[in-house]
PDB file of C-alpha atoms and ligand atoms in Angstrom:
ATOM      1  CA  UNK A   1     -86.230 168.969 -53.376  1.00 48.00           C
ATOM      2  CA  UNK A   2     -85.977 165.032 -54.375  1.00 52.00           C
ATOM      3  CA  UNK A   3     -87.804 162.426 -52.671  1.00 51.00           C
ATOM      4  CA  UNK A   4     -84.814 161.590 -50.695  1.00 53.00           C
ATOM      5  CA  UNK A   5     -84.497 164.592 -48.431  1.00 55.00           C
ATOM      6  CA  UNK A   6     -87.788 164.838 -48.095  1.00 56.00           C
ATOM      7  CA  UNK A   7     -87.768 160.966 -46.652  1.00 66.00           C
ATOM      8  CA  UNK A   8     -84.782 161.527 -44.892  1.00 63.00           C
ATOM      9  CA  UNK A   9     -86.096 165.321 -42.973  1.00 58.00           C
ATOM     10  CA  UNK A  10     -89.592 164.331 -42.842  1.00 58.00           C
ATOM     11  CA  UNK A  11     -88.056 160.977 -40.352  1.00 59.00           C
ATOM     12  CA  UNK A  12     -85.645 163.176 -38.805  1.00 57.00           C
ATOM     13  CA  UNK A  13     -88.223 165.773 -37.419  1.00 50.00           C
ATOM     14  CA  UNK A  14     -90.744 162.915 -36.656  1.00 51.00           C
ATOM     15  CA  UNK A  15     -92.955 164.563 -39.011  1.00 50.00           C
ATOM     16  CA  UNK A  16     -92.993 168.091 -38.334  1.00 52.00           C
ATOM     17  CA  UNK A  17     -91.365 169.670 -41.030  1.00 48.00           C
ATOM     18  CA  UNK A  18     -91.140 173.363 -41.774  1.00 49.00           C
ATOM     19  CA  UNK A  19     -88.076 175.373 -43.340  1.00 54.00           C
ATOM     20  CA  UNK A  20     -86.430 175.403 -45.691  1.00 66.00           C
ATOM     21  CA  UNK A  21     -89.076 173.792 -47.454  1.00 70.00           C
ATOM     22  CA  UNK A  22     -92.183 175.504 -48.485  1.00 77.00           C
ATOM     23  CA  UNK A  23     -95.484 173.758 -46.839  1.00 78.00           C
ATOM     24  CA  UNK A  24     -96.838 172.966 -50.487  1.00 78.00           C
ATOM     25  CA  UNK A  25     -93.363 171.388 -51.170  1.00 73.00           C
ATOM     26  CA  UNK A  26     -93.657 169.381 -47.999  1.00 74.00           C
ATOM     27  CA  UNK A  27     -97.467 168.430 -48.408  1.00 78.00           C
ATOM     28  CA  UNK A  28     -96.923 167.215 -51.936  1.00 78.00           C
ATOM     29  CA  UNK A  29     -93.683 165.208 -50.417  1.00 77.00           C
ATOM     30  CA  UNK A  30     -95.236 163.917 -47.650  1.00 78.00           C
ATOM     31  CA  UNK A  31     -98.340 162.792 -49.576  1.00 82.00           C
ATOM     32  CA  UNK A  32     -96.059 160.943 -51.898  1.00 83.00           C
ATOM     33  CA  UNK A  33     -94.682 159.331 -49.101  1.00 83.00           C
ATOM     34  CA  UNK A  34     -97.528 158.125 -47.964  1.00 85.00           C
ATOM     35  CA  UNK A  35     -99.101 157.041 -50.872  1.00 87.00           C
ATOM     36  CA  UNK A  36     -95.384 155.342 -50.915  1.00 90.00           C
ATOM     37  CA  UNK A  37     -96.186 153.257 -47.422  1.00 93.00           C
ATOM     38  CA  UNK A  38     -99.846 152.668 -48.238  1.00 95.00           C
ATOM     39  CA  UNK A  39     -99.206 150.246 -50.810  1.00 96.00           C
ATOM     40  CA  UNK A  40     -97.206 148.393 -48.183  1.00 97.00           C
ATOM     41  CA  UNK A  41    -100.152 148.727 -45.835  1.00 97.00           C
ATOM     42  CA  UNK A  42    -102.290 147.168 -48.743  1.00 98.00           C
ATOM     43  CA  UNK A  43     -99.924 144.330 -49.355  1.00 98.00           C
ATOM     44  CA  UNK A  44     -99.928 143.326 -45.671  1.00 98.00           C
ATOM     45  CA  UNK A  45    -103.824 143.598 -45.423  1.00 98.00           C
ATOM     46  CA  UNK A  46    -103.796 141.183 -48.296  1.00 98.00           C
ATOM     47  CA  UNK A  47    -101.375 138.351 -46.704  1.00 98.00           C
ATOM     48  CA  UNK A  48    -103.028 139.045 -43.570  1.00 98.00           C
ATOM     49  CA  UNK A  49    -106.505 138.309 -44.725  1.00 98.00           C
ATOM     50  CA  UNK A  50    -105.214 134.986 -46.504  1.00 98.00           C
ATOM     51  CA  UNK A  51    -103.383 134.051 -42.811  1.00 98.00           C
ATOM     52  CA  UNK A  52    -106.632 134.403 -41.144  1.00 96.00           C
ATOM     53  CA  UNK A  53    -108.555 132.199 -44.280  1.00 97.00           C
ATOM     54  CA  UNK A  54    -106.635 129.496 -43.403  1.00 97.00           C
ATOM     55  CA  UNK A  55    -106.846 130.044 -39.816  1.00 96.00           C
ATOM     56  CA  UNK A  56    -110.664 129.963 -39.755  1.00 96.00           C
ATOM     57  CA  UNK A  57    -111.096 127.201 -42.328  1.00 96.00           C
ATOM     58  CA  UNK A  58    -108.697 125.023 -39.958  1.00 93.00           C
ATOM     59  CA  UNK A  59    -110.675 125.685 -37.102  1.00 93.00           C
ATOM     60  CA  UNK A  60    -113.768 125.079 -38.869  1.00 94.00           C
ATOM     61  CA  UNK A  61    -112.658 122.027 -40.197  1.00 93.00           C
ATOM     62  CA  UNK A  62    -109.861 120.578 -37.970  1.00 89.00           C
ATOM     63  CA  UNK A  63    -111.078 121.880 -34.823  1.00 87.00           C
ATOM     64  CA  UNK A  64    -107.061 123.061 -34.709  1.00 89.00           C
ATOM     65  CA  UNK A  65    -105.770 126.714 -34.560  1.00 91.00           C
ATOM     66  CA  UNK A  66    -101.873 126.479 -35.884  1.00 93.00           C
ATOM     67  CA  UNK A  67    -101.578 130.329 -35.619  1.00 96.00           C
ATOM     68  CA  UNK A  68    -100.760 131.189 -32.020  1.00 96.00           C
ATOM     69  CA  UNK A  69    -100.878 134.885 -33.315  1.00 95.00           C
ATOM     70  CA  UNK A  70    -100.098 137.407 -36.382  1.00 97.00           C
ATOM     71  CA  UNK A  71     -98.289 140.896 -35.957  1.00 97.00           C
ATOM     72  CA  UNK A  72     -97.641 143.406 -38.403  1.00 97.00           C
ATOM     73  CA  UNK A  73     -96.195 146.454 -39.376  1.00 97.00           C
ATOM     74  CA  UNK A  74     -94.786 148.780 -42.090  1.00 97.00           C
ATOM     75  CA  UNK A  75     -91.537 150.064 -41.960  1.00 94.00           C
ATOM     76  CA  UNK A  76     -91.246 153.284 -40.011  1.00 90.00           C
ATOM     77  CA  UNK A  77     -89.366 156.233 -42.119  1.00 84.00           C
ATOM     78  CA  UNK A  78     -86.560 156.545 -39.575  1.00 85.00           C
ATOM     79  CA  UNK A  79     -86.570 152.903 -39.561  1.00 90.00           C
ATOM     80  CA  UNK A  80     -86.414 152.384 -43.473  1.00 89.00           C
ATOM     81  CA  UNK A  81     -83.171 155.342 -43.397  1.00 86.00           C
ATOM     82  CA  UNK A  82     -81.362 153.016 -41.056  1.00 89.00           C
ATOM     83  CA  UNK A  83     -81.607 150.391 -43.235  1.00 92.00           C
ATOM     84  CA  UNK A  84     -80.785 152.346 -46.254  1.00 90.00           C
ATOM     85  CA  UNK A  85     -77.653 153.661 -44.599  1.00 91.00           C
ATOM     86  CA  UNK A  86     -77.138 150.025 -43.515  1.00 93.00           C
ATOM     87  CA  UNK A  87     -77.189 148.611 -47.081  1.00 93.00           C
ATOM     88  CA  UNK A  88     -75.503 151.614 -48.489  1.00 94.00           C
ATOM     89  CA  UNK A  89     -77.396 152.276 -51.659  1.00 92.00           C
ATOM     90  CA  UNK A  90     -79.533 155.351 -52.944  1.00 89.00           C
ATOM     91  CA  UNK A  91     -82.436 157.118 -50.747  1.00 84.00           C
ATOM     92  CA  UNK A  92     -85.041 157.624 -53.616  1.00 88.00           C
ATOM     93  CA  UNK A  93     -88.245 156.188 -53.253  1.00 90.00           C
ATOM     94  CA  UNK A  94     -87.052 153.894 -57.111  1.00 91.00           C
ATOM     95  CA  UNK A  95     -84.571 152.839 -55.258  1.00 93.00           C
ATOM     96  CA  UNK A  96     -85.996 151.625 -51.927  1.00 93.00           C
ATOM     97  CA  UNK A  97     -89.032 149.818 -53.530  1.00 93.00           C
ATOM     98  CA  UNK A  98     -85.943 148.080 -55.437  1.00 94.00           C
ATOM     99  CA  UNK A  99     -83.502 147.166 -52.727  1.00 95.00           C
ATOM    100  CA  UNK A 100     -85.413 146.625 -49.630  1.00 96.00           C
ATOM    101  CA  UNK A 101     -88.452 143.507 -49.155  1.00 97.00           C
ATOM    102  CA  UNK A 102     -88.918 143.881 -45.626  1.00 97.00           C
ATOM    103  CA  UNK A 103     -91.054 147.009 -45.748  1.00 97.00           C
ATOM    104  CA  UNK A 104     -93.973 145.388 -45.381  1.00 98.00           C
ATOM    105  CA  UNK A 105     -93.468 142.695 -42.216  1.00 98.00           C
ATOM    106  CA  UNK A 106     -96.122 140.056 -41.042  1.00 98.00           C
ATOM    107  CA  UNK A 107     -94.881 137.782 -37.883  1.00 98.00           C
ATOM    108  CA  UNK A 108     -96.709 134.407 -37.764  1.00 98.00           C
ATOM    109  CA  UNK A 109     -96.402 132.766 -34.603  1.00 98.00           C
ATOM    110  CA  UNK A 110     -97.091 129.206 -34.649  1.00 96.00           C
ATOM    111  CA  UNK A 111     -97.664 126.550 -31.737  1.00 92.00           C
ATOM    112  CA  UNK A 112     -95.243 123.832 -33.507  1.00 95.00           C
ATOM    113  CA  UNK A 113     -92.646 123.515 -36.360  1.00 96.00           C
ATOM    114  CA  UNK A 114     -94.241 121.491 -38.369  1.00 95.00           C
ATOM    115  CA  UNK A 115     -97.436 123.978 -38.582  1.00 96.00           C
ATOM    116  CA  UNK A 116     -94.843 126.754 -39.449  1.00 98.00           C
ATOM    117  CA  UNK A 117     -93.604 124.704 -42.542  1.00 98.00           C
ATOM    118  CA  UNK A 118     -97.109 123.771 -43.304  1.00 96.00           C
ATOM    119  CA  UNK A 119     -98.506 127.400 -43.267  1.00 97.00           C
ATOM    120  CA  UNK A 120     -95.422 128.701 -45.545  1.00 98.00           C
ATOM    121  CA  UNK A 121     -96.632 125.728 -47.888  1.00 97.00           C
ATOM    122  CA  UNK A 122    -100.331 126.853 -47.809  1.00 97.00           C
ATOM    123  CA  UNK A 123     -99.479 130.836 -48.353  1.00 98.00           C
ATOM    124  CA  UNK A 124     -96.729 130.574 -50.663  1.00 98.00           C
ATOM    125  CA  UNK A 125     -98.649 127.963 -53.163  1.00 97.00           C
ATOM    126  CA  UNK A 126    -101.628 130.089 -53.469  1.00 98.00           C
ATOM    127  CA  UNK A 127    -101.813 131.442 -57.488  1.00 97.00           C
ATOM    128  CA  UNK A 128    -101.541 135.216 -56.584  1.00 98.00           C
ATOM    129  CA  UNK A 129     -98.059 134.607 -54.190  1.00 98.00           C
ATOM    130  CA  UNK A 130     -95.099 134.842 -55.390  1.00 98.00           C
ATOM    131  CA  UNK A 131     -91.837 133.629 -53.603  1.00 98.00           C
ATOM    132  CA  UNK A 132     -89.273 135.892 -54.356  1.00 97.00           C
ATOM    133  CA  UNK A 133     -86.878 134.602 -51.322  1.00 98.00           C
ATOM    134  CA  UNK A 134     -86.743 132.175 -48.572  1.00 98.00           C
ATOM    135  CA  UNK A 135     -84.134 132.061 -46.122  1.00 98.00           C
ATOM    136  CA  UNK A 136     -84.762 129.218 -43.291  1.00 98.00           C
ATOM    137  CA  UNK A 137     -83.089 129.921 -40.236  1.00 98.00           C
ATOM    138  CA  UNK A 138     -84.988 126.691 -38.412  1.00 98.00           C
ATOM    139  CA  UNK A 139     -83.060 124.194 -40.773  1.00 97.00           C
ATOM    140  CA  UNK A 140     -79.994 126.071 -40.883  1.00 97.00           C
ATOM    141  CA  UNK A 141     -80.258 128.716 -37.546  1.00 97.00           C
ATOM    142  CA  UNK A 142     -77.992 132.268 -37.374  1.00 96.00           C
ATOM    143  CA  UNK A 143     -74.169 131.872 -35.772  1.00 94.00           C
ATOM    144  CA  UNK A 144     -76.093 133.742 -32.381  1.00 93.00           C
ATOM    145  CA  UNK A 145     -79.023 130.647 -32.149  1.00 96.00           C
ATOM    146  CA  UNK A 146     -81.680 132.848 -34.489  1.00 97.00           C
ATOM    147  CA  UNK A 147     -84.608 130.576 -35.704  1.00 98.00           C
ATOM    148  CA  UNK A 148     -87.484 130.920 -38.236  1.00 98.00           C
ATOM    149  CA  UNK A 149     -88.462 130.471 -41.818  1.00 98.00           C
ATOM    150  CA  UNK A 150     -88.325 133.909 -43.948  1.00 98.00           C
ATOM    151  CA  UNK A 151     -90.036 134.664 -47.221  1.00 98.00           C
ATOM    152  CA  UNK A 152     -90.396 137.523 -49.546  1.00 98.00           C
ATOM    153  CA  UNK A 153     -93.779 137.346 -51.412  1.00 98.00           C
ATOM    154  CA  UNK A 154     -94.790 139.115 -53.592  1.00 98.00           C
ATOM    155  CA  UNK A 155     -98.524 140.084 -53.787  1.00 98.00           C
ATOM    156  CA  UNK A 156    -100.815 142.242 -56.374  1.00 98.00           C
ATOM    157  CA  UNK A 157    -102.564 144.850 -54.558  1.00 97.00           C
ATOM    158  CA  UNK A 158    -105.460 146.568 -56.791  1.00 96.00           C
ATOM    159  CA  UNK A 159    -105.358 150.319 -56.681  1.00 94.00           C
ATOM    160  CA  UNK A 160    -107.704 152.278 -58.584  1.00 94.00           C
ATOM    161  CA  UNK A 161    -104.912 153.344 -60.935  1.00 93.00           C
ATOM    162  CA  UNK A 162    -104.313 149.990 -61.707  1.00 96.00           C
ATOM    163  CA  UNK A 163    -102.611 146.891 -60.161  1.00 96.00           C
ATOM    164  CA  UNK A 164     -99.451 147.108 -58.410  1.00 95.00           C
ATOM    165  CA  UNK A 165     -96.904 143.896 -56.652  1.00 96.00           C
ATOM    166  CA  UNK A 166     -95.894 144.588 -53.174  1.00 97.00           C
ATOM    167  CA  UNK A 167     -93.191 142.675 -51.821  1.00 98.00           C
ATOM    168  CA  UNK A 168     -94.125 141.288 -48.115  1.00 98.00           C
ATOM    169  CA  UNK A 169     -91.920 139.771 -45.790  1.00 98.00           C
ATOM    170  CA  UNK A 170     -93.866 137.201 -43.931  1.00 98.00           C
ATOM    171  CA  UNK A 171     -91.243 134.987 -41.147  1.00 98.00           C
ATOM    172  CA  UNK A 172     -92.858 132.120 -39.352  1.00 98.00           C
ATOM    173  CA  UNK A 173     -91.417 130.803 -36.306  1.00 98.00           C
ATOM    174  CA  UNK A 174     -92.557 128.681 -33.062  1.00 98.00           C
ATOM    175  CA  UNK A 175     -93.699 130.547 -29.414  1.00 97.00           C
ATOM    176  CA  UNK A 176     -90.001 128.879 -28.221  1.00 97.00           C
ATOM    177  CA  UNK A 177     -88.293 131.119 -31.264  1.00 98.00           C
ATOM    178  CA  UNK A 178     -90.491 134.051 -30.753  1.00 98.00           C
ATOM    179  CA  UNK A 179     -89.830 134.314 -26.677  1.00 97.00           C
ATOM    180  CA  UNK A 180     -86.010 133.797 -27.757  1.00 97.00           C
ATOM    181  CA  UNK A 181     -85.931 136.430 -30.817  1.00 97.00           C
ATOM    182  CA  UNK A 182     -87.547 139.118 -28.776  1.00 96.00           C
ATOM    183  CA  UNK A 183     -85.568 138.715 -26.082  1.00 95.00           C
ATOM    184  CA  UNK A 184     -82.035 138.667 -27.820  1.00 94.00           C
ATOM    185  CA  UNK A 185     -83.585 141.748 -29.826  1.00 93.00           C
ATOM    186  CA  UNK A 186     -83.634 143.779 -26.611  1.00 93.00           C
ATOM    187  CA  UNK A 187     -80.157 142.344 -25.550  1.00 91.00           C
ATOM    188  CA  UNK A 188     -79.132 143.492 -28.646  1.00 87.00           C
ATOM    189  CA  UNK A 189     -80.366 146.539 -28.536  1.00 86.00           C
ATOM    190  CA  UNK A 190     -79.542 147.423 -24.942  1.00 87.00           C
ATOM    191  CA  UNK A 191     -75.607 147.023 -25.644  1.00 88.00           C
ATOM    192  CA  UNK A 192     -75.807 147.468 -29.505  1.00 82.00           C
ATOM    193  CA  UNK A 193     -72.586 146.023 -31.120  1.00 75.00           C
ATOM    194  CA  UNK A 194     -71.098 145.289 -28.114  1.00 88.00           C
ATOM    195  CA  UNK A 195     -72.861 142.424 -26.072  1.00 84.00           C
ATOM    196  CA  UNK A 196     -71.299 141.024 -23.495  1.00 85.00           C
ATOM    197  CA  UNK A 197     -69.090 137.387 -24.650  1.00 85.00           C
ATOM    198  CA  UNK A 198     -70.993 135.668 -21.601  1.00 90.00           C
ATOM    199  CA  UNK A 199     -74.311 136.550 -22.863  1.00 90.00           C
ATOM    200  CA  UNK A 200     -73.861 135.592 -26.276  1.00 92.00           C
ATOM    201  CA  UNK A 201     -73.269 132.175 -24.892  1.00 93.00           C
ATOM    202  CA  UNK A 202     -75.833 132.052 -23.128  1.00 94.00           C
ATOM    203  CA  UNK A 203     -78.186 133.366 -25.642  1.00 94.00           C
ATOM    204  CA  UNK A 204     -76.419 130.652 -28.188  1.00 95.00           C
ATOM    205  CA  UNK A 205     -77.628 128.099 -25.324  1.00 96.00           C
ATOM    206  CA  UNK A 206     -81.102 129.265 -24.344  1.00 96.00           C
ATOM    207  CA  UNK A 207     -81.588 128.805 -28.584  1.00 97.00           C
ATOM    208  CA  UNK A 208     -80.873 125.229 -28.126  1.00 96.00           C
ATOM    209  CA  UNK A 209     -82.988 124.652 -24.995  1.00 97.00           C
ATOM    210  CA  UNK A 210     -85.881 126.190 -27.092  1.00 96.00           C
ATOM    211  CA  UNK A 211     -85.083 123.849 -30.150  1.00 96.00           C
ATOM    212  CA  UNK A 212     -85.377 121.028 -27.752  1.00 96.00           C
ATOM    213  CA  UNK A 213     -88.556 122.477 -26.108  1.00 96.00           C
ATOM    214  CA  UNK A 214     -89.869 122.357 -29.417  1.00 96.00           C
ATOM    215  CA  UNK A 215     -89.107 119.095 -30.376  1.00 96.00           C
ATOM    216  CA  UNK A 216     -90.603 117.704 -27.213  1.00 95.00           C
ATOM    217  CA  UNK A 217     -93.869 119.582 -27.258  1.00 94.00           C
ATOM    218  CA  UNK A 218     -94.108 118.025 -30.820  1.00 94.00           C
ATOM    219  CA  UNK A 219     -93.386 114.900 -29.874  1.00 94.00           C
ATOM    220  CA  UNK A 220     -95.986 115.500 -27.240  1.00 93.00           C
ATOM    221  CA  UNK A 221     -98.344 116.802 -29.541  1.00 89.00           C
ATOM    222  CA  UNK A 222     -98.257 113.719 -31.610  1.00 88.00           C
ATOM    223  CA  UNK A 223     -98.674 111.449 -29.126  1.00 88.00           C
ATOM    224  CA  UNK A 224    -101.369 113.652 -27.642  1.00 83.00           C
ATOM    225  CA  UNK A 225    -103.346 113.581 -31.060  1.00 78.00           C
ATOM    226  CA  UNK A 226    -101.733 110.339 -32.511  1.00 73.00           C
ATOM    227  CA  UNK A 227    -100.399 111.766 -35.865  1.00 63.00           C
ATOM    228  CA  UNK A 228     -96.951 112.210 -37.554  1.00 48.00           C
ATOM    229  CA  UNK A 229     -97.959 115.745 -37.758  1.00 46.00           C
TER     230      UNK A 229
HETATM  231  P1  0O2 B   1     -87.136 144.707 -37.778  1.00 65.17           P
HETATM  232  O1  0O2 B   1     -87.294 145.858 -36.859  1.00 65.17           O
HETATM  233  O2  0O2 B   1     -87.573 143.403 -37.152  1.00 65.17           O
HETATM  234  O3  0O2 B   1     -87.751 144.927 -39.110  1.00 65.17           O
HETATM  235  P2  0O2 B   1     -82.240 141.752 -45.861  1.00 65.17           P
HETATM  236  O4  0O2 B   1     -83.489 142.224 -45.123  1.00 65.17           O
HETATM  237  O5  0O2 B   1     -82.450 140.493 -46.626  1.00 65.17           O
HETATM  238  O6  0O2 B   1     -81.609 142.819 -46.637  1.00 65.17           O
HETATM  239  P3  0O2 B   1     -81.279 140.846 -43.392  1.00 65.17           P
HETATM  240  O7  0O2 B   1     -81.576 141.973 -42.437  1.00 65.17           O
HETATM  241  O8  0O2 B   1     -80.038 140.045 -43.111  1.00 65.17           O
HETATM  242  O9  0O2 B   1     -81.142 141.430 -44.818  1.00 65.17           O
HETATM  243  O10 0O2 B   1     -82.543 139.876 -43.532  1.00 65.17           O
HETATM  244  P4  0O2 B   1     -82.979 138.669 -42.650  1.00 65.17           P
HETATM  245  O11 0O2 B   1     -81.848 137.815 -42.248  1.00 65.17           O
HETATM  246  O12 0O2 B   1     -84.077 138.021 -43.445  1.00 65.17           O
HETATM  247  O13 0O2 B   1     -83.549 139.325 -41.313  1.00 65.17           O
HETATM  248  C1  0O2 B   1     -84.531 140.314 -41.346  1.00 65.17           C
HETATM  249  C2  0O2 B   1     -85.345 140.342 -40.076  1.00 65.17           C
HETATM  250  O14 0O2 B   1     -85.324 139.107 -39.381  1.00 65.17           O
HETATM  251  C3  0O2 B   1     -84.873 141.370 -39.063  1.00 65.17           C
HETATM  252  O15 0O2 B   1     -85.460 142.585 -39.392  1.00 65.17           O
HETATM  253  C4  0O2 B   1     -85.422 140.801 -37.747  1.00 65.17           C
HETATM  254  O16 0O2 B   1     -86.817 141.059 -37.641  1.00 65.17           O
HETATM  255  C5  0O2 B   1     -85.247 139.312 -37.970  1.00 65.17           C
HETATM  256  N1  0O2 B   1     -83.926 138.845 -37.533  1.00 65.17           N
HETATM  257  C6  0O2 B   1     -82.926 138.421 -38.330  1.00 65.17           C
HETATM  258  N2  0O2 B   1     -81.878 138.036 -37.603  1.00 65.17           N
HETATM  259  C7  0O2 B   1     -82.211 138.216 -36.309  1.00 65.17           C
HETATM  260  C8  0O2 B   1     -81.521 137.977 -35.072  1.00 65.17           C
HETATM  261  O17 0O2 B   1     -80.376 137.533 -35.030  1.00 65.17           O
HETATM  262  N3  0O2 B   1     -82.194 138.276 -33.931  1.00 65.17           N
HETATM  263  C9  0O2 B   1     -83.464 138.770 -33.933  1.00 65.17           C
HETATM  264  N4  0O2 B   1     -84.036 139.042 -32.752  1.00 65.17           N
HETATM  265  N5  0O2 B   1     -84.134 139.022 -35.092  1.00 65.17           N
HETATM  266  C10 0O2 B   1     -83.523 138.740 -36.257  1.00 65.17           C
HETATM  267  P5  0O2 B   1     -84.736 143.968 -39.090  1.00 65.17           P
HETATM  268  O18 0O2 B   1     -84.822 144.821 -40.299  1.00 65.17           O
HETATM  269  O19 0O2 B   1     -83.360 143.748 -38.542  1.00 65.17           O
HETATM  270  O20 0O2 B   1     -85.574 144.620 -37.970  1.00 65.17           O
END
């Protein structure tokens, strides 16, 4: 049995897997995937623990929190096959570490744009980050009205065998984005490929409305606090 079926039954019975495999075959399988997802788990502790660094010191110091709040979460296997069937390449484990960054996710809601470019500038300039990729849908949004700032990093996470690089993706984006992204997700999955033309319009709208919202509490913000910041 290669890695790949085992991936692909192990997500398919939502863990409970029996025949035609014997239970060492599927222990030893199921270990490896999980030794697999832990170094994802790792990777996100580490980015996590820098987020909240710079959280605390900017409290401490600043007596400003520019981190509304952090969510995170590893890929799920059934989640990580739908992706791989997306993309079209291989289901081994070699291959998945290879082709897909975004098994390791970290959300960082922010309270204004300029403290989402500000954090990516903070994380990503740290010696021990890497940027692999940045895609910035705030300066130049999706065709459907998507905002936020993407990045793969890559971070080393210290095993006991040894040190191993875990891509992370970390996306930043505003409360305004976040309210809009979550709710065009469930749009989008409610009617799958086929959302209504109407809707799409609307969503493309309610996008804009929450650029502007943004742009005003900023402007508020500044004159609140009397920066440029
Ligand atoms: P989930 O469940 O959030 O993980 P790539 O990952 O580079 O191979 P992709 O998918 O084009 O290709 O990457 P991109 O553009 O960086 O987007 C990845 C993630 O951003 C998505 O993850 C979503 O979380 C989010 N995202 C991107 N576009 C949209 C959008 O139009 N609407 C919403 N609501 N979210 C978006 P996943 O894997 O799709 O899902």
């Amino acid at each position: 049995m290669t890695e790949s079926t085992a991936l692909e039954t192990i997500a398919q019975a939502g863990g409970e897997v029996t025949a035609p495999f014997s239970p060492d075959q599927v222990r030893a399988l199921r270990h490896e995937i999980q030794r697999f997802l832990l170094q994802y788990e790792f990777g996100l502790r580490e980015i996590e623990t820098k987020l909240s660094i710079l959280r605390d010191e900017f409290l401490e110091l600043q007596d400003y929190n520019p981190i509304e709040h952090i969510s995170s979460r590893v890929k799920s296997p059934e989640s990580l096959l739908d992706k791989v069937a997306r993309k079209g390449i291989g289901r081994d484990l070699d291959t998945i570490r290879t082709h897909i960054t975004d098994i390791a996710g970290i959300r960082v809601t922010c309270s204004f744009v300029s403290d989402v470019y500000r954090l990516f500038d903070l994380l990503t300039r740290q010696d021990d980050v890497t940027v692999r990729t940045v895609k910035d849908y705030i300066a130049d949004p999706k065709p459907n009205g998507y905002q936020s700032l993407h990045a793969v990093v890559d971070i080393p996470v210290f095993l006991s065998s040894g040190a191993v690089t875990v891509p992370v993706e970390v996306q930043f984006r505003t409360v305004a984005m976040d309210f809009w992204a979550s709710l065009e997700h469930k749009i989008h999955y409610k009617y799958r490929a086929a959302v209504p033309a109407g809707l799409t319009d609307e969503l493309r709208e309610a996008a804009a409305t929450a650029a502007e919202l943004d742009a005003r509490m900023a402007r508020l913000h500044r004159e609140l606090h009397g920066t440029s910041g």
